[in-house]
XYZ file of C-alpha atoms in Angstrom:
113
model
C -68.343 -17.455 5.314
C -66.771 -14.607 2.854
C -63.803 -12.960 1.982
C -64.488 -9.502 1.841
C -61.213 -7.769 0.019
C -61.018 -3.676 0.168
C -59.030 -1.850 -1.894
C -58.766 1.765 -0.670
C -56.803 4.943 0.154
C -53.951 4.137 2.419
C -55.238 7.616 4.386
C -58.745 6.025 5.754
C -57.142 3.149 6.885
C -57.443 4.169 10.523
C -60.760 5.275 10.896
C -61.968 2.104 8.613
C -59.975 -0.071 11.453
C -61.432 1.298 14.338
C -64.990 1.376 12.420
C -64.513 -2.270 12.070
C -63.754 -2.837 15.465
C -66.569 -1.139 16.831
C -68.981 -3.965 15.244
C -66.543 -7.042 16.240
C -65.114 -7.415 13.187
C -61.459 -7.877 14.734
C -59.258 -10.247 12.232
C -57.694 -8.777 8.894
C -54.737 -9.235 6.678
C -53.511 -5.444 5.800
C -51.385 -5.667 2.811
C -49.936 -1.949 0.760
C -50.870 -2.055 -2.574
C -50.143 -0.035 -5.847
C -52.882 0.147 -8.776
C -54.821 2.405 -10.979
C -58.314 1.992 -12.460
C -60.403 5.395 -13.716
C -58.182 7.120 -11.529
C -54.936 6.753 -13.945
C -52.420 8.271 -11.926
C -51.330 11.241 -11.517
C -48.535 14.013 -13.073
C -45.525 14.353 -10.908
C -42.471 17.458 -11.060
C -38.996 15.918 -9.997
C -35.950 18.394 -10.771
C -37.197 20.035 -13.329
C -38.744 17.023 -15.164
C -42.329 15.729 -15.631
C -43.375 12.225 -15.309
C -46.386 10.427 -14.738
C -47.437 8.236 -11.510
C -49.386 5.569 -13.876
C -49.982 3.748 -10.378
C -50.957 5.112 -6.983
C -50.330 4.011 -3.055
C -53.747 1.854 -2.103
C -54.144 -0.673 0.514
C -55.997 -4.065 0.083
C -57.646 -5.038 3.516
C -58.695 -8.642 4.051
C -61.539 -9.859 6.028
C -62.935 -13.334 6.506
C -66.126 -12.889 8.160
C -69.231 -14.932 8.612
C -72.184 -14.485 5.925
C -74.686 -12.643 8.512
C -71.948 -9.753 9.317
C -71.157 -9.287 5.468
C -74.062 -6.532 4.634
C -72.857 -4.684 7.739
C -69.498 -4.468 7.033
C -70.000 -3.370 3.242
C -71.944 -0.706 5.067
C -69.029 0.269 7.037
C -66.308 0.599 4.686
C -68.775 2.457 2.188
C -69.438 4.678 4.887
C -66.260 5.221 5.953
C -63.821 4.837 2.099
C -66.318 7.248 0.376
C -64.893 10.209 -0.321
C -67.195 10.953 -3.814
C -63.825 11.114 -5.587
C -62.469 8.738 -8.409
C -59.841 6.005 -6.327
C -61.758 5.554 -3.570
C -61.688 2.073 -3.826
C -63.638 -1.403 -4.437
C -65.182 -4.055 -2.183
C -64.751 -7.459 -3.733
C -66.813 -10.277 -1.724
C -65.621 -13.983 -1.970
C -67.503 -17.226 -1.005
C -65.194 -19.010 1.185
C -65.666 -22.549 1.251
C -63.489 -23.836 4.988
C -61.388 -21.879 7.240
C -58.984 -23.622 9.722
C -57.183 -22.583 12.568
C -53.652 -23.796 12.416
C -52.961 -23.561 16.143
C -56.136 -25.511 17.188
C -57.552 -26.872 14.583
C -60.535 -25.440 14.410
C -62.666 -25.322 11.622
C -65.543 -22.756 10.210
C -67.089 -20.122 12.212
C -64.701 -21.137 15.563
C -61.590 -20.312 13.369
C -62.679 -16.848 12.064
C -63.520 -15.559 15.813
């Protein structure tokens, strides 16, 4: 199993969901995030005054999937996240060593379906 994390444009969110969906991949953890990378921010005009956004609006998706789905689903959110501009994101992919349903107690693949 992996953890595939995906840290992207708030904006794309939909269409990535409904992308992932469409290949079974069902379960993730949505969680808003702020950060900056070559991106850097961006200049803002409040009253009058100039200031600088040194952080912008992102969202880090979780998935736990199983290992045979993970080039698929890179393929996806690559597809889907690129816009060819600086902050459109990164995929970070995780072993994962157990997973275990609390409810049932399931373990491995039958937790993660």
């Amino acid at each position: 199993m992996k953890k595939v994390e995906v840290i992207t444009r708030p904006e794309v969110f939909k269409e990535l969901r409904d992308n992932l969906f469409s290949i079974g991949i069902g379960g993730m953890t949505v969680t808003e995030a702020a950060g900056s990378g070559k991106q850097k921010g961006v200049e803002g005009l409040f009253r009058g005054t100039t200031f600088e956004i040194r952080v912008l609006p992102k969202l880090k998706i979780e998935l736990v999937i199983d290992d045979e789905k993970v080039e698929e689903v890179v393929e996806v959110i690559q597809r889907t996240c690129n816009t060819g501009s600086v902050g459109d994101g990164k995929i970070f992919i995780i072993p994962v060593e157990e997973a275990i349903r609390i409810r049932t107690g399931e373990h491995g693949k039958e937790a993660i379906i």
